Amino acid sequence: MKSISLTLAFLFFSVLSFAQETTGISIKVSINNVTSDEGKVLISLHTEDTFMKGRGIQTLESTIENGKVEFTFEDVSAGTYAIMALHDENENSRMDYETNGMPKESYGMSGNEMFMGPPNFMDAKFEVKEEDLEFEIRF
């Protein structure tokens, strides 16, 4: 009886160790038109409350190889989000501007809308529901 109990306990814990719980959605982002391999690319996932107001709810960075980078945001809950990306050529972790206010460094966002003036959440927003997502952002 003791060996049966031990066998069942071992079997139960073995099954539990293989069970995986998914806690959220993955969002894969690629950028294939970075103008140089100098510096790094910074990318952040934003809600409407954090968009254009500093760090997003998840922030990632990557070195650049052959003008390309890839990122994956993990464990994203359902909701409405936007993604912003910056080619930080001088690695100072912020956007640099010309004296006339125009950006010195390339940037992009989900939705790939690039109008005159600052980016806005309405043009960049997307919905996270039940499936993983993939985006290609253009600078």
Coordinates of N, CA, C and O in Angstrom, one line a residue:
M1 N 0.8 -1.2 0.0 CA 0.0 0.0 0.0 C 0.9 1.3 0.0 O 0.5 2.2 -0.6
K2 N 2.0 1.2 0.8 CA 2.9 2.3 0.8 C 3.5 2.6 -0.5 O 3.6 3.8 -0.9
S3 N 3.9 1.6 -1.3 CA 4.5 1.8 -2.6 C 3.5 2.4 -3.6 O 3.8 3.2 -4.5
I4 N 2.2 2.0 -3.5 CA 1.2 2.5 -4.4 C 1.0 4.0 -4.1 O 0.9 4.8 -5.0
S5 N 0.9 4.4 -2.8 CA 0.8 5.8 -2.5 C 1.9 6.6 -3.0 O 1.8 7.7 -3.5
L6 N 3.2 6.1 -2.8 CA 4.3 6.8 -3.3 C 4.3 6.9 -4.8 O 4.7 8.0 -5.4
T7 N 3.9 5.9 -5.5 CA 3.8 5.9 -7.0 C 2.8 6.9 -7.4 O 3.1 7.7 -8.4
L8 N 1.6 6.9 -6.8 CA 0.6 7.9 -7.2 C 1.1 9.3 -6.9 O 0.8 10.2 -7.7
A9 N 1.7 9.6 -5.8 CA 2.2 10.9 -5.4 C 3.3 11.3 -6.5 O 3.3 12.5 -6.9
F10 N 4.2 10.4 -6.8 CA 5.2 10.7 -7.8 C 4.6 11.1 -9.2 O 4.9 12.0 -9.8
L11 N 3.6 10.3 -9.6 CA 2.9 10.5 -10.8 C 2.2 11.9 -10.8 O 2.2 12.6 -11.8
F12 N 1.5 12.2 -9.7 CA 0.8 13.5 -9.6 C 1.7 14.6 -9.7 O 1.5 15.6 -10.5
F13 N 2.9 14.6 -9.0 CA 3.8 15.7 -9.1 C 4.5 15.8 -10.5 O 4.9 16.9 -10.9
S14 N 4.7 14.7 -11.1 CA 5.3 14.6 -12.5 C 4.3 15.3 -13.5 O 4.8 16.1 -14.3
V15 N 3.1 15.1 -13.4 CA 2.1 15.7 -14.2 C 2.1 17.2 -14.0 O 2.0 18.0 -14.9
L16 N 2.1 17.6 -12.7 CA 2.1 19.0 -12.4 C 3.3 19.7 -12.9 O 3.2 20.9 -13.3
S17 N 4.4 19.1 -12.9 CA 5.6 19.8 -13.4 C 5.6 20.0 -14.9 O 6.3 20.9 -15.3
F18 N 4.8 19.3 -15.6 CA 4.8 19.5 -17.1 C 3.7 20.5 -17.4 O 3.6 21.0 -18.6
A19 N 2.8 20.8 -16.5 CA 1.7 21.7 -16.8 C 2.3 23.1 -16.9 O 3.1 23.5 -16.1
Q20 N 1.9 23.9 -17.9 CA 2.3 25.3 -18.0 C 1.1 26.2 -18.0 O 0.1 26.0 -18.7
E21 N 1.3 27.2 -17.2 CA 0.2 28.2 -17.2 C 0.6 29.4 -18.0 O 1.6 30.0 -17.8
T22 N -0.3 29.8 -18.9 CA 0.0 31.0 -19.7 C -0.7 32.2 -19.0 O -1.9 32.1 -18.7
T23 N 0.1 33.2 -18.7 CA -0.5 34.3 -18.0 C -0.8 35.5 -18.8 O -1.3 36.5 -18.4
G24 N -0.4 35.4 -20.1 CA -0.7 36.6 -21.0 C -0.3 36.3 -22.4 O 0.2 35.2 -22.7
I25 N -0.4 37.3 -23.2 CA -0.1 37.3 -24.6 C 1.3 37.7 -24.9 O 1.8 38.6 -24.2
S26 N 1.9 37.2 -26.0 CA 3.2 37.6 -26.4 C 3.0 38.5 -27.6 O 2.1 38.3 -28.5
I27 N 3.8 39.6 -27.7 CA 3.7 40.5 -28.8 C 5.1 40.6 -29.4 O 6.0 41.1 -28.8
K28 N 5.3 40.1 -30.6 CA 6.6 40.1 -31.3 C 6.6 41.3 -32.2 O 5.7 41.6 -33.0
V29 N 7.7 42.1 -32.1 CA 7.9 43.3 -32.9 C 9.2 43.2 -33.7 O 10.3 42.9 -33.1
S30 N 9.2 43.5 -35.0 CA 10.4 43.6 -35.8 C 10.5 44.9 -36.4 O 9.5 45.5 -36.8
I31 N 11.8 45.4 -36.5 CA 12.1 46.7 -37.2 C 13.2 46.3 -38.2 O 14.3 45.9 -37.8
N32 N 13.0 46.5 -39.5 CA 13.9 46.0 -40.5 C 14.6 47.2 -41.3 O 15.3 46.9 -42.2
N33 N 14.3 48.4 -40.9 CA 14.9 49.5 -41.6 C 15.7 50.5 -40.8 O 15.6 51.7 -41.0
V34 N 16.4 50.0 -39.8 CA 17.2 50.9 -39.0 C 18.4 51.4 -39.8 O 19.0 50.6 -40.5
T35 N 18.6 52.7 -39.8 CA 19.6 53.3 -40.8 C 21.0 52.9 -40.5 O 21.8 53.0 -41.5
S36 N 21.4 52.6 -39.3 CA 22.8 52.1 -39.1 C 22.8 51.2 -37.9 O 21.8 51.1 -37.2
D37 N 23.9 50.5 -37.7 CA 24.0 49.6 -36.6 C 24.6 50.3 -35.3 O 24.9 49.6 -34.3
E38 N 24.8 51.6 -35.4 CA 25.3 52.3 -34.2 C 24.2 52.5 -33.2 O 23.1 52.7 -33.5
G39 N 24.6 52.4 -31.9 CA 23.7 52.7 -30.8 C 22.8 51.4 -30.6 O 23.2 50.3 -30.8
K40 N 21.6 51.7 -30.2 CA 20.6 50.6 -29.9 C 19.2 51.1 -30.2 O 19.0 52.3 -30.4
V41 N 18.3 50.2 -30.2 CA 16.9 50.5 -30.4 C 16.2 50.3 -29.0 O 16.4 49.2 -28.4
L42 N 15.4 51.3 -28.6 CA 14.6 51.2 -27.4 C 13.2 51.1 -27.9 O 12.7 51.7 -28.8
I43 N 12.4 50.2 -27.2 CA 11.0 50.0 -27.5 C 10.2 49.9 -26.3 O 10.7 49.3 -25.3
S44 N 9.0 50.4 -26.3 CA 8.2 50.3 -25.1 C 6.7 50.1 -25.4 O 6.2 50.6 -26.4
L45 N 6.1 49.4 -24.6 CA 4.6 49.1 -24.7 C 3.9 50.0 -23.7 O 4.3 50.2 -22.6
H46 N 2.9 50.7 -24.3 CA 2.2 51.8 -23.5 C 0.7 51.6 -23.5 O 0.1 51.1 -24.4
T47 N 0.1 52.0 -22.4 CA -1.3 52.2 -22.3 C -1.6 53.7 -22.7 O -0.6 54.5 -22.8
E48 N -2.8 54.1 -22.8 CA -3.1 55.5 -23.1 C -2.6 56.4 -22.0 O -2.1 57.5 -22.3
D49 N -2.5 55.9 -20.7 CA -2.0 56.7 -19.6 C -0.5 57.0 -19.7 O -0.1 58.0 -19.1
T50 N 0.2 56.1 -20.3 CA 1.7 56.2 -20.3 C 2.2 56.7 -21.6 O 3.4 57.1 -21.7
F51 N 1.4 56.8 -22.7 CA 1.9 57.1 -24.0 C 2.4 58.6 -24.0 O 1.7 59.5 -23.6
M52 N 3.6 58.8 -24.5 CA 4.3 60.0 -24.6 C 4.5 60.7 -23.2 O 4.7 61.9 -23.1
K53 N 4.5 59.9 -22.2 CA 4.7 60.4 -20.8 C 5.8 59.7 -20.1 O 5.8 59.6 -18.9
G54 N 6.8 59.1 -20.8 CA 7.9 58.4 -20.1 C 7.9 57.0 -20.4 O 7.4 56.5 -21.4
R55 N 8.4 56.2 -19.5 CA 8.5 54.7 -19.6 C 7.1 54.1 -19.8 O 6.2 54.5 -19.1
G56 N 7.1 53.1 -20.6 CA 5.9 52.3 -20.8 C 5.7 51.3 -19.7 O 6.5 51.2 -18.7
I57 N 4.7 50.4 -19.9 CA 4.5 49.3 -18.9 C 5.5 48.2 -19.1 O 5.8 47.5 -18.1
Q58 N 6.1 48.1 -20.3 CA 7.3 47.2 -20.5 C 8.2 48.0 -21.5 O 7.8 48.6 -22.4
T59 N 9.5 47.9 -21.2 CA 10.5 48.6 -22.0 C 11.6 47.6 -22.3 O 12.1 46.9 -21.4
L60 N 12.0 47.5 -23.5 CA 13.1 46.6 -24.0 C 14.1 47.4 -24.8 O 13.8 48.5 -25.3
E61 N 15.3 46.8 -24.9 CA 16.3 47.4 -25.8 C 17.1 46.3 -26.5 O 17.2 45.2 -26.0
S62 N 17.7 46.7 -27.6 CA 18.5 45.7 -28.4 C 19.6 46.4 -29.2 O 19.4 47.5 -29.6
T63 N 20.7 45.7 -29.3 CA 21.7 46.1 -30.3 C 21.1 45.8 -31.7 O 20.2 45.1 -31.9
I64 N 21.7 46.4 -32.7 CA 21.2 46.4 -34.1 C 22.2 45.5 -34.9 O 23.4 45.7 -34.8
E65 N 21.7 44.6 -35.7 CA 22.5 43.8 -36.6 C 21.9 43.9 -38.0 O 20.8 43.5 -38.2
N66 N 22.7 44.4 -38.9 CA 22.4 44.6 -40.3 C 21.1 45.4 -40.5 O 20.2 45.1 -41.3
G67 N 20.9 46.4 -39.6 CA 19.7 47.3 -39.7 C 18.4 46.7 -39.2 O 17.4 47.2 -39.5
K68 N 18.5 45.6 -38.5 CA 17.3 44.9 -38.0 C 17.4 44.6 -36.5 O 18.5 44.4 -35.9
V69 N 16.2 44.6 -35.9 CA 16.0 44.2 -34.5 C 14.7 43.5 -34.3 O 13.8 43.7 -35.1
E70 N 14.7 42.7 -33.3 CA 13.4 42.0 -33.0 C 13.2 42.0 -31.4 O 14.2 41.9 -30.7
F71 N 12.0 42.1 -31.0 CA 11.7 42.2 -29.6 C 10.4 41.3 -29.4 O 9.6 41.1 -30.3
T72 N 10.3 40.9 -28.1 CA 9.0 40.2 -27.7 C 8.6 40.7 -26.4 O 9.4 40.5 -25.4
F73 N 7.4 41.3 -26.3 CA 6.8 41.6 -25.0 C 6.1 40.4 -24.6 O 5.3 39.8 -25.3
E74 N 6.3 40.0 -23.3 CA 5.7 38.7 -22.8 C 4.7 39.1 -21.7 O 4.7 40.1 -21.1
D75 N 3.7 38.1 -21.5 CA 2.7 38.2 -20.5 C 1.9 39.5 -20.5 O 1.7 40.1 -19.5
V76 N 1.5 39.9 -21.7 CA 0.7 41.1 -21.8 C -0.8 40.7 -21.6 O -1.3 39.8 -22.2
S77 N -1.4 41.5 -20.7 CA -2.9 41.3 -20.4 C -3.7 41.8 -21.5 O -3.3 42.8 -22.2
A78 N -4.9 41.4 -21.6 CA -5.9 41.9 -22.6 C -6.1 43.4 -22.3 O -6.1 43.9 -21.2
G79 N -6.2 44.2 -23.4 CA -6.4 45.6 -23.3 C -6.0 46.4 -24.5 O -5.7 45.8 -25.5
T80 N -6.0 47.7 -24.4 CA -5.6 48.5 -25.6 C -4.2 49.1 -25.3 O -4.0 49.7 -24.2
Y81 N -3.4 49.0 -26.3 CA -2.0 49.4 -26.1 C -1.4 50.1 -27.4 O -2.1 50.1 -28.4
A82 N -0.3 50.7 -27.3 CA 0.5 51.2 -28.4 C 2.0 50.9 -28.1 O 2.4 50.8 -27.0
I83 N 2.7 50.8 -29.2 CA 4.2 50.6 -29.1 C 4.9 51.8 -29.7 O 4.6 52.2 -30.8
M84 N 5.9 52.2 -29.0 CA 6.8 53.3 -29.5 C 8.2 52.7 -29.6 O 8.7 52.0 -28.7
A85 N 9.0 53.1 -30.6 CA 10.4 52.7 -30.8 C 11.2 53.8 -31.1 O 10.8 54.8 -31.8
L86 N 12.5 53.8 -30.7 CA 13.5 54.9 -30.9 C 14.8 54.3 -31.3 O 15.3 53.4 -30.6
H87 N 15.5 54.8 -32.3 CA 16.9 54.4 -32.6 C 17.7 55.4 -31.8 O 17.9 56.5 -32.2
D88 N 18.2 54.9 -30.7 CA 19.0 55.8 -29.8 C 20.5 55.7 -30.2 O 21.3 54.9 -29.7
E89 N 20.9 56.4 -31.3 CA 22.2 56.3 -31.9 C 23.3 56.6 -30.9 O 24.4 56.0 -31.0
N90 N 23.1 57.6 -30.0 CA 24.2 58.0 -29.1 C 24.1 57.3 -27.7 O 24.8 57.7 -26.8
E91 N 23.1 56.4 -27.6 CA 22.9 55.6 -26.3 C 22.8 56.5 -25.1 O 23.3 56.2 -24.0
N92 N 22.0 57.6 -25.2 CA 21.7 58.4 -24.0 C 20.3 58.1 -23.4 O 19.9 58.9 -22.6
S93 N 19.7 57.1 -24.0 CA 18.4 56.7 -23.5 C 17.2 57.7 -23.6 O 16.3 57.7 -22.8
R94 N 17.3 58.6 -24.6 CA 16.3 59.6 -24.8 C 16.3 60.1 -26.2 O 17.3 59.9 -26.9
M95 N 15.2 60.7 -26.7 CA 15.1 61.3 -28.0 C 15.9 62.6 -28.0 O 15.8 63.4 -27.1
D96 N 16.7 62.8 -29.0 CA 17.4 64.0 -29.2 C 16.8 64.9 -30.3 O 16.2 64.3 -31.3
Y97 N 16.8 66.2 -30.2 CA 16.1 67.1 -31.1 C 17.0 68.1 -31.7 O 18.0 68.5 -31.1
E98 N 16.7 68.5 -32.9 CA 17.3 69.7 -33.6 C 16.9 70.9 -32.9 O 15.9 70.9 -32.1
T99 N 17.5 72.1 -33.2 CA 17.2 73.3 -32.5 C 15.8 73.8 -32.9 O 15.1 74.5 -32.2
N100 N 15.3 73.3 -34.1 CA 13.9 73.7 -34.5 C 12.8 72.7 -34.0 O 11.7 72.8 -34.3
G101 N 13.2 71.8 -33.1 CA 12.3 70.9 -32.5 C 12.1 69.5 -33.2 O 11.3 68.7 -32.7
M102 N 12.7 69.4 -34.4 CA 12.5 68.1 -35.1 C 13.4 67.0 -34.5 O 14.6 67.3 -34.1
P103 N 13.0 65.8 -34.5 CA 13.8 64.7 -33.9 C 15.1 64.5 -34.7 O 15.1 64.5 -36.0
K104 N 16.2 64.3 -34.0 CA 17.5 63.9 -34.7 C 17.6 62.4 -34.9 O 18.3 62.0 -35.8
E105 N 16.9 61.6 -34.2 CA 17.0 60.2 -34.3 C 15.7 59.6 -34.8 O 14.6 60.2 -34.6
S106 N 15.8 58.5 -35.5 CA 14.6 57.8 -36.1 C 13.7 57.2 -35.0 O 14.2 56.8 -33.9
Y107 N 12.4 57.2 -35.3 CA 11.5 56.6 -34.4 C 10.3 56.1 -35.2 O 10.2 56.3 -36.4
G108 N 9.5 55.2 -34.5 CA 8.3 54.7 -35.1 C 7.4 54.2 -34.1 O 7.7 54.2 -32.9
M109 N 6.2 53.8 -34.5 CA 5.2 53.3 -33.6 C 4.3 52.3 -34.2 O 4.2 52.2 -35.5
S110 N 3.6 51.6 -33.4 CA 2.6 50.7 -34.0 C 1.6 51.5 -34.8 O 1.3 52.6 -34.5
G111 N 1.1 50.9 -35.8 CA 0.2 51.6 -36.7 C 0.9 52.3 -37.9 O 0.4 52.6 -38.9
N112 N 2.2 52.5 -37.7 CA 3.1 53.1 -38.7 C 2.6 54.4 -39.3 O 2.9 54.7 -40.4
E113 N 1.8 55.2 -38.5 CA 1.3 56.5 -39.0 C 2.4 57.5 -38.7 O 2.8 57.6 -37.5
M114 N 2.8 58.3 -39.6 CA 3.8 59.3 -39.4 C 3.4 60.6 -40.0 O 3.6 60.9 -41.1
F115 N 2.6 61.4 -39.1 CA 2.2 62.7 -39.5 C 3.1 63.7 -39.0 O 3.9 63.5 -38.1
M116 N 2.9 65.0 -39.5 CA 3.7 66.1 -38.9 C 3.1 66.3 -37.4 O 1.9 66.1 -37.2
G117 N 4.0 66.5 -36.5 CA 3.6 66.7 -35.1 C 3.9 65.4 -34.3 O 4.3 64.4 -34.9
P118 N 3.7 65.5 -33.0 CA 4.0 64.4 -32.2 C 3.1 63.2 -32.4 O 1.9 63.4 -32.9
P119 N 3.5 62.0 -32.2 CA 2.7 60.8 -32.3 C 1.5 60.9 -31.3 O 1.6 61.5 -30.3
N120 N 0.4 60.2 -31.7 CA -0.7 60.2 -30.7 C -1.2 58.8 -30.6 O -1.1 57.9 -31.5
F121 N -1.8 58.5 -29.4 CA -2.2 57.2 -29.1 C -3.3 56.6 -30.0 O -3.3 55.4 -30.4
M122 N -4.2 57.5 -30.5 CA -5.3 57.0 -31.4 C -4.8 56.4 -32.6 O -5.3 55.4 -33.2
D123 N -3.7 56.9 -33.2 CA -3.1 56.4 -34.4 C -2.3 55.1 -34.2 O -2.1 54.3 -35.1
A124 N -1.8 54.9 -33.0 CA -0.9 53.8 -32.7 C -1.6 52.6 -32.0 O -1.0 51.6 -31.9
K125 N -2.8 52.8 -31.5 CA -3.4 51.8 -30.6 C -3.8 50.5 -31.3 O -4.0 50.5 -32.5
F126 N -3.8 49.5 -30.6 CA -4.2 48.2 -31.0 C -4.8 47.4 -29.8 O -4.5 47.8 -28.7
E127 N -5.6 46.4 -30.1 CA -6.2 45.6 -29.1 C -5.5 44.3 -28.8 O -5.1 43.6 -29.8
V128 N -5.3 43.9 -27.6 CA -4.7 42.6 -27.2 C -5.9 41.8 -26.7 O -6.6 42.3 -25.8
K129 N -6.2 40.7 -27.3 CA -7.3 39.9 -26.9 C -6.8 38.5 -26.4 O -6.2 38.4 -25.3
E130 N -7.0 37.5 -27.2 CA -6.6 36.1 -26.8 C -5.5 35.5 -27.5 O -5.1 34.4 -27.2
E131 N -5.0 36.1 -28.6 CA -4.0 35.5 -29.4 C -2.7 36.3 -29.4 O -2.8 37.6 -29.3
D132 N -1.6 35.7 -29.6 CA -0.3 36.4 -29.7 C -0.3 37.3 -31.0 O -1.1 37.0 -31.9
L133 N 0.4 38.4 -31.0 CA 0.4 39.3 -32.0 C 1.8 39.5 -32.6 O 2.8 39.3 -31.9
E134 N 1.9 40.0 -33.9 CA 3.2 40.3 -34.5 C 3.0 41.6 -35.2 O 2.0 41.9 -35.9
F135 N 4.0 42.5 -35.1 CA 4.0 43.8 -35.7 C 5.4 44.0 -36.4 O 6.4 43.6 -35.9
E136 N 5.3 44.8 -37.5 CA 6.5 45.3 -38.1 C 6.4 46.8 -38.0 O 5.4 47.4 -38.5
I137 N 7.4 47.5 -37.3 CA 7.4 48.9 -37.2 C 8.4 49.5 -38.2 O 9.5 48.9 -38.3
R138 N 8.0 50.6 -38.8 CA 8.9 51.3 -39.8 C 9.4 52.6 -39.1 O 8.6 53.3 -38.5
F139 N 10.7 52.8 -39.3 CA 11.2 54.1 -38.8 C 11.1 55.1 -40.0 O 11.0 54.8 -41.1

